[in-house]
Amino acid sequence: MSHVSDETLMERVRHDDLDQLTPLFERYHGPLFNFLLRLTGSRETSQDLVQNVFLRVLRYRASYQPGQPFRAWLYQLARHVHHDHWQKNRVPATDVNDFERTTTHRRAALAGMAATQEQAALQEALSLLPVAQREILVLHRFQGFSYGEIGELLACSEGAARVRAHRALEALRQVYFEL
């Protein structure tokens, strides 16, 4: 089944051959997990979100358009799942002391997960970026999306995606070197 394209498999899923979702899950659960882990910083949350992405693939399979790149469609669903999770679980920081304690716990958790101090610092800096900037960096630098593919995901031109990525990278550099 590895020679069958993602688009062909998804077209079969779209026509209710749900067994074809298995190879798609096998191909994409790892990359999606890594994408969501870099956005959330939590392994457990990322695992849950990957499951939710594939539930949405089933639920919204009729919305997949033949000829549409499956990977872009799937990551669009992942972006929506992440956004919905963030909206439901957002905790307003009303007290500066609470905010500082939360940040400290977050730093400690990230440092424990990272293999080296440099990776921990990079992950922390990435987590401090706004979601839109973090998404574009993760999609390009860690998931291997081209600027053209990112432009399609974000409904902008390839050039605009390139500019957004450049600005996000500059913001990451600024945050990283302030840590």
mmCIF file with all atom_site columns, C-alpha atoms in Angstrom:
data_model
loop_
_atom_site.group_PDB
_atom_site.id
_atom_site.type_symbol
_atom_site.label_atom_id
_atom_site.label_alt_id
_atom_site.label_comp_id
_atom_site.label_asym_id
_atom_site.label_entity_id
_atom_site.label_seq_id
_atom_site.pdbx_PDB_ins_code
_atom_site.Cartn_x
_atom_site.Cartn_y
_atom_site.Cartn_z
_atom_site.occupancy
_atom_site.B_iso_or_equiv
_atom_site.pdbx_formal_charge
_atom_site.auth_seq_id
_atom_site.auth_comp_id
_atom_site.auth_asym_id
_atom_site.auth_atom_id
_atom_site.pdbx_PDB_model_num
ATOM 1   C CA . MET A 1 1   ? 0.000   0.000  0.000  1.00 0.00 ? 1   MET A CA 1
ATOM 2   C CA . SER A 1 2   ? 3.069   2.266  0.336  1.00 0.00 ? 2   SER A CA 1
ATOM 3   C CA . HIS A 1 3   ? 3.075   2.958  -3.400 1.00 0.00 ? 3   HIS A CA 1
ATOM 4   C CA . VAL A 1 4   ? -0.442  4.416  -3.351 1.00 0.00 ? 4   VAL A CA 1
ATOM 5   C CA . SER A 1 5   ? -0.475  8.218  -3.094 1.00 0.00 ? 5   SER A CA 1
ATOM 6   C CA . ASP A 1 6   ? -1.968  10.031 -0.139 1.00 0.00 ? 6   ASP A CA 1
ATOM 7   C CA . GLU A 1 7   ? -4.468  11.681 -2.437 1.00 0.00 ? 7   GLU A CA 1
ATOM 8   C CA . THR A 1 8   ? -5.667  8.340  -3.827 1.00 0.00 ? 8   THR A CA 1
ATOM 9   C CA . LEU A 1 9   ? -6.043  6.904  -0.329 1.00 0.00 ? 9   LEU A CA 1
ATOM 10  C CA . MET A 1 10  ? -7.964  9.965  0.844  1.00 0.00 ? 10  MET A CA 1
ATOM 11  C CA . GLU A 1 11  ? -10.206 9.797  -2.196 1.00 0.00 ? 11  GLU A CA 1
ATOM 12  C CA . ARG A 1 12  ? -11.061 6.212  -1.195 1.00 0.00 ? 12  ARG A CA 1
ATOM 13  C CA . VAL A 1 13  ? -11.712 7.324  2.401  1.00 0.00 ? 13  VAL A CA 1
ATOM 14  C CA . ARG A 1 14  ? -13.902 10.093 1.016  1.00 0.00 ? 14  ARG A CA 1
ATOM 15  C CA . HIS A 1 15  ? -15.951 7.391  -0.731 1.00 0.00 ? 15  HIS A CA 1
ATOM 16  C CA . ASP A 1 16  ? -16.388 5.533  2.587  1.00 0.00 ? 16  ASP A CA 1
ATOM 17  C CA . ASP A 1 17  ? -13.588 2.969  2.225  1.00 0.00 ? 17  ASP A CA 1
ATOM 18  C CA . LEU A 1 18  ? -12.517 3.698  5.793  1.00 0.00 ? 18  LEU A CA 1
ATOM 19  C CA . ASP A 1 19  ? -9.851  0.969  5.874  1.00 0.00 ? 19  ASP A CA 1
ATOM 20  C CA . GLN A 1 20  ? -7.746  3.273  3.701  1.00 0.00 ? 20  GLN A CA 1
ATOM 21  C CA . LEU A 1 21  ? -7.374  5.636  6.635  1.00 0.00 ? 21  LEU A CA 1
ATOM 22  C CA . THR A 1 22  ? -4.958  3.198  8.298  1.00 0.00 ? 22  THR A CA 1
ATOM 23  C CA . PRO A 1 23  ? -2.046  3.777  5.894  1.00 0.00 ? 23  PRO A CA 1
ATOM 24  C CA . LEU A 1 24  ? -2.640  7.525  6.084  1.00 0.00 ? 24  LEU A CA 1
ATOM 25  C CA . PHE A 1 25  ? -2.533  7.358  9.877  1.00 0.00 ? 25  PHE A CA 1
ATOM 26  C CA . GLU A 1 26  ? 0.658   5.275  9.743  1.00 0.00 ? 26  GLU A CA 1
ATOM 27  C CA . ARG A 1 27  ? 2.303   7.801  7.417  1.00 0.00 ? 27  ARG A CA 1
ATOM 28  C CA . TYR A 1 28  ? 1.277   10.945 9.251  1.00 0.00 ? 28  TYR A CA 1
ATOM 29  C CA . HIS A 1 29  ? 0.795   10.261 12.963 1.00 0.00 ? 29  HIS A CA 1
ATOM 30  C CA . GLY A 1 30  ? 4.529   10.762 13.684 1.00 0.00 ? 30  GLY A CA 1
ATOM 31  C CA . PRO A 1 31  ? 4.954   14.004 11.717 1.00 0.00 ? 31  PRO A CA 1
ATOM 32  C CA . LEU A 1 32  ? 1.663   15.381 13.092 1.00 0.00 ? 32  LEU A CA 1
ATOM 33  C CA . PHE A 1 33  ? 2.696   14.480 16.630 1.00 0.00 ? 33  PHE A CA 1
ATOM 34  C CA . ASN A 1 34  ? 6.008   16.318 16.179 1.00 0.00 ? 34  ASN A CA 1
ATOM 35  C CA . PHE A 1 35  ? 4.232   19.339 14.682 1.00 0.00 ? 35  PHE A CA 1
ATOM 36  C CA . LEU A 1 36  ? 1.731   19.529 17.538 1.00 0.00 ? 36  LEU A CA 1
ATOM 37  C CA . LEU A 1 37  ? 4.393   18.815 20.165 1.00 0.00 ? 37  LEU A CA 1
ATOM 38  C CA . ARG A 1 38  ? 6.360   21.827 18.977 1.00 0.00 ? 38  ARG A CA 1
ATOM 39  C CA . LEU A 1 39  ? 3.198   23.936 19.217 1.00 0.00 ? 39  LEU A CA 1
ATOM 40  C CA . THR A 1 40  ? 1.999   22.667 22.601 1.00 0.00 ? 40  THR A CA 1
ATOM 41  C CA . GLY A 1 41  ? 5.146   21.521 24.411 1.00 0.00 ? 41  GLY A CA 1
ATOM 42  C CA . SER A 1 42  ? 3.144   18.599 25.858 1.00 0.00 ? 42  SER A CA 1
ATOM 43  C CA . ARG A 1 43  ? 3.490   14.984 24.709 1.00 0.00 ? 43  ARG A CA 1
ATOM 44  C CA . GLU A 1 44  ? 0.144   13.972 26.207 1.00 0.00 ? 44  GLU A CA 1
ATOM 45  C CA . THR A 1 45  ? -1.727  16.890 24.672 1.00 0.00 ? 45  THR A CA 1
ATOM 46  C CA . SER A 1 46  ? -0.068  16.270 21.319 1.00 0.00 ? 46  SER A CA 1
ATOM 47  C CA . GLN A 1 47  ? -1.123  12.615 21.345 1.00 0.00 ? 47  GLN A CA 1
ATOM 48  C CA . ASP A 1 48  ? -4.713  13.641 22.062 1.00 0.00 ? 48  ASP A CA 1
ATOM 49  C CA . LEU A 1 49  ? -4.654  16.266 19.346 1.00 0.00 ? 49  LEU A CA 1
ATOM 50  C CA . VAL A 1 50  ? -3.336  13.797 16.738 1.00 0.00 ? 50  VAL A CA 1
ATOM 51  C CA . GLN A 1 51  ? -6.281  11.537 17.535 1.00 0.00 ? 51  GLN A CA 1
ATOM 52  C CA . ASN A 1 52  ? -8.614  14.515 17.142 1.00 0.00 ? 52  ASN A CA 1
ATOM 53  C CA . VAL A 1 53  ? -7.081  15.355 13.766 1.00 0.00 ? 53  VAL A CA 1
ATOM 54  C CA . PHE A 1 54  ? -7.839  11.884 12.451 1.00 0.00 ? 54  PHE A CA 1
ATOM 55  C CA . LEU A 1 55  ? -11.335 12.014 13.912 1.00 0.00 ? 55  LEU A CA 1
ATOM 56  C CA . ARG A 1 56  ? -11.824 15.182 11.890 1.00 0.00 ? 56  ARG A CA 1
ATOM 57  C CA . VAL A 1 57  ? -10.441 13.477 8.798  1.00 0.00 ? 57  VAL A CA 1
ATOM 58  C CA . LEU A 1 58  ? -13.272 10.979 9.182  1.00 0.00 ? 58  LEU A CA 1
ATOM 59  C CA . ARG A 1 59  ? -15.879 13.578 10.059 1.00 0.00 ? 59  ARG A CA 1
ATOM 60  C CA . TYR A 1 60  ? -14.954 15.989 7.269  1.00 0.00 ? 60  TYR A CA 1
ATOM 61  C CA . ARG A 1 61  ? -13.834 13.496 4.625  1.00 0.00 ? 61  ARG A CA 1
ATOM 62  C CA . ALA A 1 62  ? -16.500 14.746 2.219  1.00 0.00 ? 62  ALA A CA 1
ATOM 63  C CA . SER A 1 63  ? -14.871 18.195 2.260  1.00 0.00 ? 63  SER A CA 1
ATOM 64  C CA . TYR A 1 64  ? -11.625 16.831 0.804  1.00 0.00 ? 64  TYR A CA 1
ATOM 65  C CA . GLN A 1 65  ? -11.459 17.903 -2.839 1.00 0.00 ? 65  GLN A CA 1
ATOM 66  C CA . PRO A 1 66  ? -9.912  15.530 -5.397 1.00 0.00 ? 66  PRO A CA 1
ATOM 67  C CA . GLY A 1 67  ? -6.602  16.904 -6.636 1.00 0.00 ? 67  GLY A CA 1
ATOM 68  C CA . GLN A 1 68  ? -6.061  18.874 -3.430 1.00 0.00 ? 68  GLN A CA 1
ATOM 69  C CA . PRO A 1 69  ? -2.734  18.005 -1.769 1.00 0.00 ? 69  PRO A CA 1
ATOM 70  C CA . PHE A 1 70  ? -3.643  15.716 1.115  1.00 0.00 ? 70  PHE A CA 1
ATOM 71  C CA . ARG A 1 71  ? -0.752  16.827 3.324  1.00 0.00 ? 71  ARG A CA 1
ATOM 72  C CA . ALA A 1 72  ? -1.814  20.471 3.137  1.00 0.00 ? 72  ALA A CA 1
ATOM 73  C CA . TRP A 1 73  ? -5.440  19.548 3.876  1.00 0.00 ? 73  TRP A CA 1
ATOM 74  C CA . LEU A 1 74  ? -4.382  17.380 6.836  1.00 0.00 ? 74  LEU A CA 1
ATOM 75  C CA . TYR A 1 75  ? -2.156  20.068 8.351  1.00 0.00 ? 75  TYR A CA 1
ATOM 76  C CA . GLN A 1 76  ? -4.963  22.585 7.936  1.00 0.00 ? 76  GLN A CA 1
ATOM 77  C CA . LEU A 1 77  ? -7.137  20.276 10.037 1.00 0.00 ? 77  LEU A CA 1
ATOM 78  C CA . ALA A 1 78  ? -4.287  19.989 12.574 1.00 0.00 ? 78  ALA A CA 1
ATOM 79  C CA . ARG A 1 79  ? -4.021  23.769 12.775 1.00 0.00 ? 79  ARG A CA 1
ATOM 80  C CA . HIS A 1 80  ? -7.763  23.992 13.469 1.00 0.00 ? 80  HIS A CA 1
ATOM 81  C CA . VAL A 1 81  ? -7.606  21.238 16.101 1.00 0.00 ? 81  VAL A CA 1
ATOM 82  C CA . HIS A 1 82  ? -4.724  23.039 17.830 1.00 0.00 ? 82  HIS A CA 1
ATOM 83  C CA . HIS A 1 83  ? -6.547  26.367 17.687 1.00 0.00 ? 83  HIS A CA 1
ATOM 84  C CA . ASP A 1 84  ? -9.744  24.852 19.089 1.00 0.00 ? 84  ASP A CA 1
ATOM 85  C CA . HIS A 1 85  ? -7.800  23.177 21.899 1.00 0.00 ? 85  HIS A CA 1
ATOM 86  C CA . TRP A 1 86  ? -6.009  26.411 22.726 1.00 0.00 ? 86  TRP A CA 1
ATOM 87  C CA . GLN A 1 87  ? -9.296  28.348 22.778 1.00 0.00 ? 87  GLN A CA 1
ATOM 88  C CA . LYS A 1 88  ? -10.945 25.810 25.112 1.00 0.00 ? 88  LYS A CA 1
ATOM 89  C CA . ASN A 1 89  ? -7.988  25.583 27.478 1.00 0.00 ? 89  ASN A CA 1
ATOM 90  C CA . ARG A 1 90  ? -6.790  29.142 27.569 1.00 0.00 ? 90  ARG A CA 1
ATOM 91  C CA . VAL A 1 91  ? -6.197  30.323 31.116 1.00 0.00 ? 91  VAL A CA 1
ATOM 92  C CA . PRO A 1 92  ? -6.214  34.077 31.538 1.00 0.00 ? 92  PRO A CA 1
ATOM 93  C CA . ALA A 1 93  ? -3.182  35.377 33.414 1.00 0.00 ? 93  ALA A CA 1
ATOM 94  C CA . THR A 1 94  ? -4.765  37.776 35.861 1.00 0.00 ? 94  THR A CA 1
ATOM 95  C CA . ASP A 1 95  ? -2.039  37.726 38.450 1.00 0.00 ? 95  ASP A CA 1
ATOM 96  C CA . VAL A 1 96  ? 1.575   38.451 37.522 1.00 0.00 ? 96  VAL A CA 1
ATOM 97  C CA . ASN A 1 97  ? 2.810   36.025 40.191 1.00 0.00 ? 97  ASN A CA 1
ATOM 98  C CA . ASP A 1 98  ? 0.594   33.244 38.781 1.00 0.00 ? 98  ASP A CA 1
ATOM 99  C CA . PHE A 1 99  ? 1.884   34.013 35.306 1.00 0.00 ? 99  PHE A CA 1
ATOM 100 C CA . GLU A 1 100 ? 5.505   33.840 36.498 1.00 0.00 ? 100 GLU A CA 1
ATOM 101 C CA . ARG A 1 101 ? 4.873   30.524 38.261 1.00 0.00 ? 101 ARG A CA 1
ATOM 102 C CA . THR A 1 102 ? 3.226   29.106 35.116 1.00 0.00 ? 102 THR A CA 1
ATOM 103 C CA . THR A 1 103 ? 6.172   30.232 33.003 1.00 0.00 ? 103 THR A CA 1
ATOM 104 C CA . THR A 1 104 ? 8.604   28.682 35.472 1.00 0.00 ? 104 THR A CA 1
ATOM 105 C CA . HIS A 1 105 ? 6.750   25.355 35.387 1.00 0.00 ? 105 HIS A CA 1
ATOM 106 C CA . ARG A 1 106 ? 6.653   25.483 31.613 1.00 0.00 ? 106 ARG A CA 1
ATOM 107 C CA . ARG A 1 107 ? 10.396  26.104 31.433 1.00 0.00 ? 107 ARG A CA 1
ATOM 108 C CA . ALA A 1 108 ? 11.081  23.232 33.802 1.00 0.00 ? 108 ALA A CA 1
ATOM 109 C CA . ALA A 1 109 ? 8.898   20.848 31.796 1.00 0.00 ? 109 ALA A CA 1
ATOM 110 C CA . LEU A 1 110 ? 10.528  21.847 28.512 1.00 0.00 ? 110 LEU A CA 1
ATOM 111 C CA . ALA A 1 111 ? 14.026  21.517 29.967 1.00 0.00 ? 111 ALA A CA 1
ATOM 112 C CA . GLY A 1 112 ? 13.207  18.025 31.226 1.00 0.00 ? 112 GLY A CA 1
ATOM 113 C CA . MET A 1 113 ? 11.947  16.960 27.809 1.00 0.00 ? 113 MET A CA 1
ATOM 114 C CA . ALA A 1 114 ? 14.853  18.337 25.842 1.00 0.00 ? 114 ALA A CA 1
ATOM 115 C CA . ALA A 1 115 ? 17.919  16.222 25.152 1.00 0.00 ? 115 ALA A CA 1
ATOM 116 C CA . THR A 1 116 ? 20.238  19.212 25.562 1.00 0.00 ? 116 THR A CA 1
ATOM 117 C CA . GLN A 1 117 ? 20.115  22.690 27.067 1.00 0.00 ? 117 GLN A CA 1
ATOM 118 C CA . GLU A 1 118 ? 20.262  24.270 23.639 1.00 0.00 ? 118 GLU A CA 1
ATOM 119 C CA . GLN A 1 119 ? 17.227  22.325 22.447 1.00 0.00 ? 119 GLN A CA 1
ATOM 120 C CA . ALA A 1 120 ? 15.363  23.299 25.591 1.00 0.00 ? 120 ALA A CA 1
ATOM 121 C CA . ALA A 1 121 ? 16.160  26.970 25.095 1.00 0.00 ? 121 ALA A CA 1
ATOM 122 C CA . LEU A 1 122 ? 15.105  26.827 21.451 1.00 0.00 ? 122 LEU A CA 1
ATOM 123 C CA . GLN A 1 123 ? 11.832  25.108 22.340 1.00 0.00 ? 123 GLN A CA 1
ATOM 124 C CA . GLU A 1 124 ? 11.156  27.653 25.060 1.00 0.00 ? 124 GLU A CA 1
ATOM 125 C CA . ALA A 1 125 ? 11.842  30.551 22.706 1.00 0.00 ? 125 ALA A CA 1
ATOM 126 C CA . LEU A 1 126 ? 9.588   28.950 20.117 1.00 0.00 ? 126 LEU A CA 1
ATOM 127 C CA . SER A 1 127 ? 6.809   28.564 22.682 1.00 0.00 ? 127 SER A CA 1
ATOM 128 C CA . LEU A 1 128 ? 6.989   32.263 23.526 1.00 0.00 ? 128 LEU A CA 1
ATOM 129 C CA . LEU A 1 129 ? 6.226   33.289 19.940 1.00 0.00 ? 129 LEU A CA 1
ATOM 130 C CA . PRO A 1 130 ? 2.659   34.042 18.895 1.00 0.00 ? 130 PRO A CA 1
ATOM 131 C CA . VAL A 1 131 ? 0.923   30.947 17.510 1.00 0.00 ? 131 VAL A CA 1
ATOM 132 C CA . ALA A 1 132 ? 0.917   32.240 13.916 1.00 0.00 ? 132 ALA A CA 1
ATOM 133 C CA . GLN A 1 133 ? 4.696   32.744 13.938 1.00 0.00 ? 133 GLN A CA 1
ATOM 134 C CA . ARG A 1 134 ? 5.334   29.455 15.709 1.00 0.00 ? 134 ARG A CA 1
ATOM 135 C CA . GLU A 1 135 ? 3.158   27.591 13.180 1.00 0.00 ? 135 GLU A CA 1
ATOM 136 C CA . ILE A 1 136 ? 4.960   28.929 10.141 1.00 0.00 ? 136 ILE A CA 1
ATOM 137 C CA . LEU A 1 137 ? 8.400   28.104 11.571 1.00 0.00 ? 137 LEU A CA 1
ATOM 138 C CA . VAL A 1 138 ? 7.372   24.600 12.572 1.00 0.00 ? 138 VAL A CA 1
ATOM 139 C CA . LEU A 1 139 ? 5.752   23.940 9.202  1.00 0.00 ? 139 LEU A CA 1
ATOM 140 C CA . HIS A 1 140 ? 8.801   25.104 7.257  1.00 0.00 ? 140 HIS A CA 1
ATOM 141 C CA . ARG A 1 141 ? 11.782  24.259 9.435  1.00 0.00 ? 141 ARG A CA 1
ATOM 142 C CA . PHE A 1 142 ? 10.587  21.087 11.145 1.00 0.00 ? 142 PHE A CA 1
ATOM 143 C CA . GLN A 1 143 ? 7.867   19.654 8.898  1.00 0.00 ? 143 GLN A CA 1
ATOM 144 C CA . GLY A 1 144 ? 9.512   20.456 5.555  1.00 0.00 ? 144 GLY A CA 1
ATOM 145 C CA . PHE A 1 145 ? 6.670   22.403 3.971  1.00 0.00 ? 145 PHE A CA 1
ATOM 146 C CA . SER A 1 146 ? 7.675   24.651 1.081  1.00 0.00 ? 146 SER A CA 1
ATOM 147 C CA . TYR A 1 147 ? 6.731   28.314 1.123  1.00 0.00 ? 147 TYR A CA 1
ATOM 148 C CA . GLY A 1 148 ? 4.251   27.574 -1.667 1.00 0.00 ? 148 GLY A CA 1
ATOM 149 C CA . GLU A 1 149 ? 2.547   24.906 0.451  1.00 0.00 ? 149 GLU A CA 1
ATOM 150 C CA . ILE A 1 150 ? 2.521   27.219 3.465  1.00 0.00 ? 150 ILE A CA 1
ATOM 151 C CA . GLY A 1 151 ? 1.002   29.945 1.310  1.00 0.00 ? 151 GLY A CA 1
ATOM 152 C CA . GLU A 1 152 ? -1.800  27.556 0.363  1.00 0.00 ? 152 GLU A CA 1
ATOM 153 C CA . LEU A 1 153 ? -2.381  26.659 4.021  1.00 0.00 ? 153 LEU A CA 1
ATOM 154 C CA . LEU A 1 154 ? -2.471  30.286 5.117  1.00 0.00 ? 154 LEU A CA 1
ATOM 155 C CA . ALA A 1 155 ? -4.367  31.533 2.054  1.00 0.00 ? 155 ALA A CA 1
ATOM 156 C CA . CYS A 1 156 ? -1.594  33.878 0.961  1.00 0.00 ? 156 CYS A CA 1
ATOM 157 C CA . SER A 1 157 ? 1.024   33.997 -1.771 1.00 0.00 ? 157 SER A CA 1
ATOM 158 C CA . GLU A 1 158 ? 4.320   32.139 -1.622 1.00 0.00 ? 158 GLU A CA 1
ATOM 159 C CA . GLY A 1 159 ? 6.094   35.481 -1.273 1.00 0.00 ? 159 GLY A CA 1
ATOM 160 C CA . ALA A 1 160 ? 3.891   36.512 1.636  1.00 0.00 ? 160 ALA A CA 1
ATOM 161 C CA . ALA A 1 161 ? 4.565   33.158 3.327  1.00 0.00 ? 161 ALA A CA 1
ATOM 162 C CA . ARG A 1 162 ? 8.290   33.722 2.842  1.00 0.00 ? 162 ARG A CA 1
ATOM 163 C CA . VAL A 1 163 ? 8.035   37.201 4.415  1.00 0.00 ? 163 VAL A CA 1
ATOM 164 C CA . ARG A 1 164 ? 6.015   35.856 7.356  1.00 0.00 ? 164 ARG A CA 1
ATOM 165 C CA . ALA A 1 165 ? 8.581   33.103 7.893  1.00 0.00 ? 165 ALA A CA 1
ATOM 166 C CA . HIS A 1 166 ? 11.426  35.619 7.794  1.00 0.00 ? 166 HIS A CA 1
ATOM 167 C CA . ARG A 1 167 ? 9.670   37.816 10.354 1.00 0.00 ? 167 ARG A CA 1
ATOM 168 C CA . ALA A 1 168 ? 8.933   34.801 12.556 1.00 0.00 ? 168 ALA A CA 1
ATOM 169 C CA . LEU A 1 169 ? 12.575  33.734 12.392 1.00 0.00 ? 169 LEU A CA 1
ATOM 170 C CA . GLU A 1 170 ? 13.691  37.230 13.363 1.00 0.00 ? 170 GLU A CA 1
ATOM 171 C CA . ALA A 1 171 ? 11.250  37.199 16.286 1.00 0.00 ? 171 ALA A CA 1
ATOM 172 C CA . LEU A 1 172 ? 12.575  33.782 17.337 1.00 0.00 ? 172 LEU A CA 1
ATOM 173 C CA . ARG A 1 173 ? 16.153  35.042 17.236 1.00 0.00 ? 173 ARG A CA 1
ATOM 174 C CA . GLN A 1 174 ? 15.212  38.016 19.356 1.00 0.00 ? 174 GLN A CA 1
ATOM 175 C CA . VAL A 1 175 ? 13.415  35.883 21.951 1.00 0.00 ? 175 VAL A CA 1
ATOM 176 C CA . TYR A 1 176 ? 16.102  33.165 21.925 1.00 0.00 ? 176 TYR A CA 1
ATOM 177 C CA . PHE A 1 177 ? 18.943  35.546 22.629 1.00 0.00 ? 177 PHE A CA 1
ATOM 178 C CA . GLU A 1 178 ? 17.004  37.282 25.445 1.00 0.00 ? 178 GLU A CA 1
ATOM 179 C CA . LEU A 1 179 ? 16.618  34.014 27.409 1.00 0.00 ? 179 LEU A CA 1
#
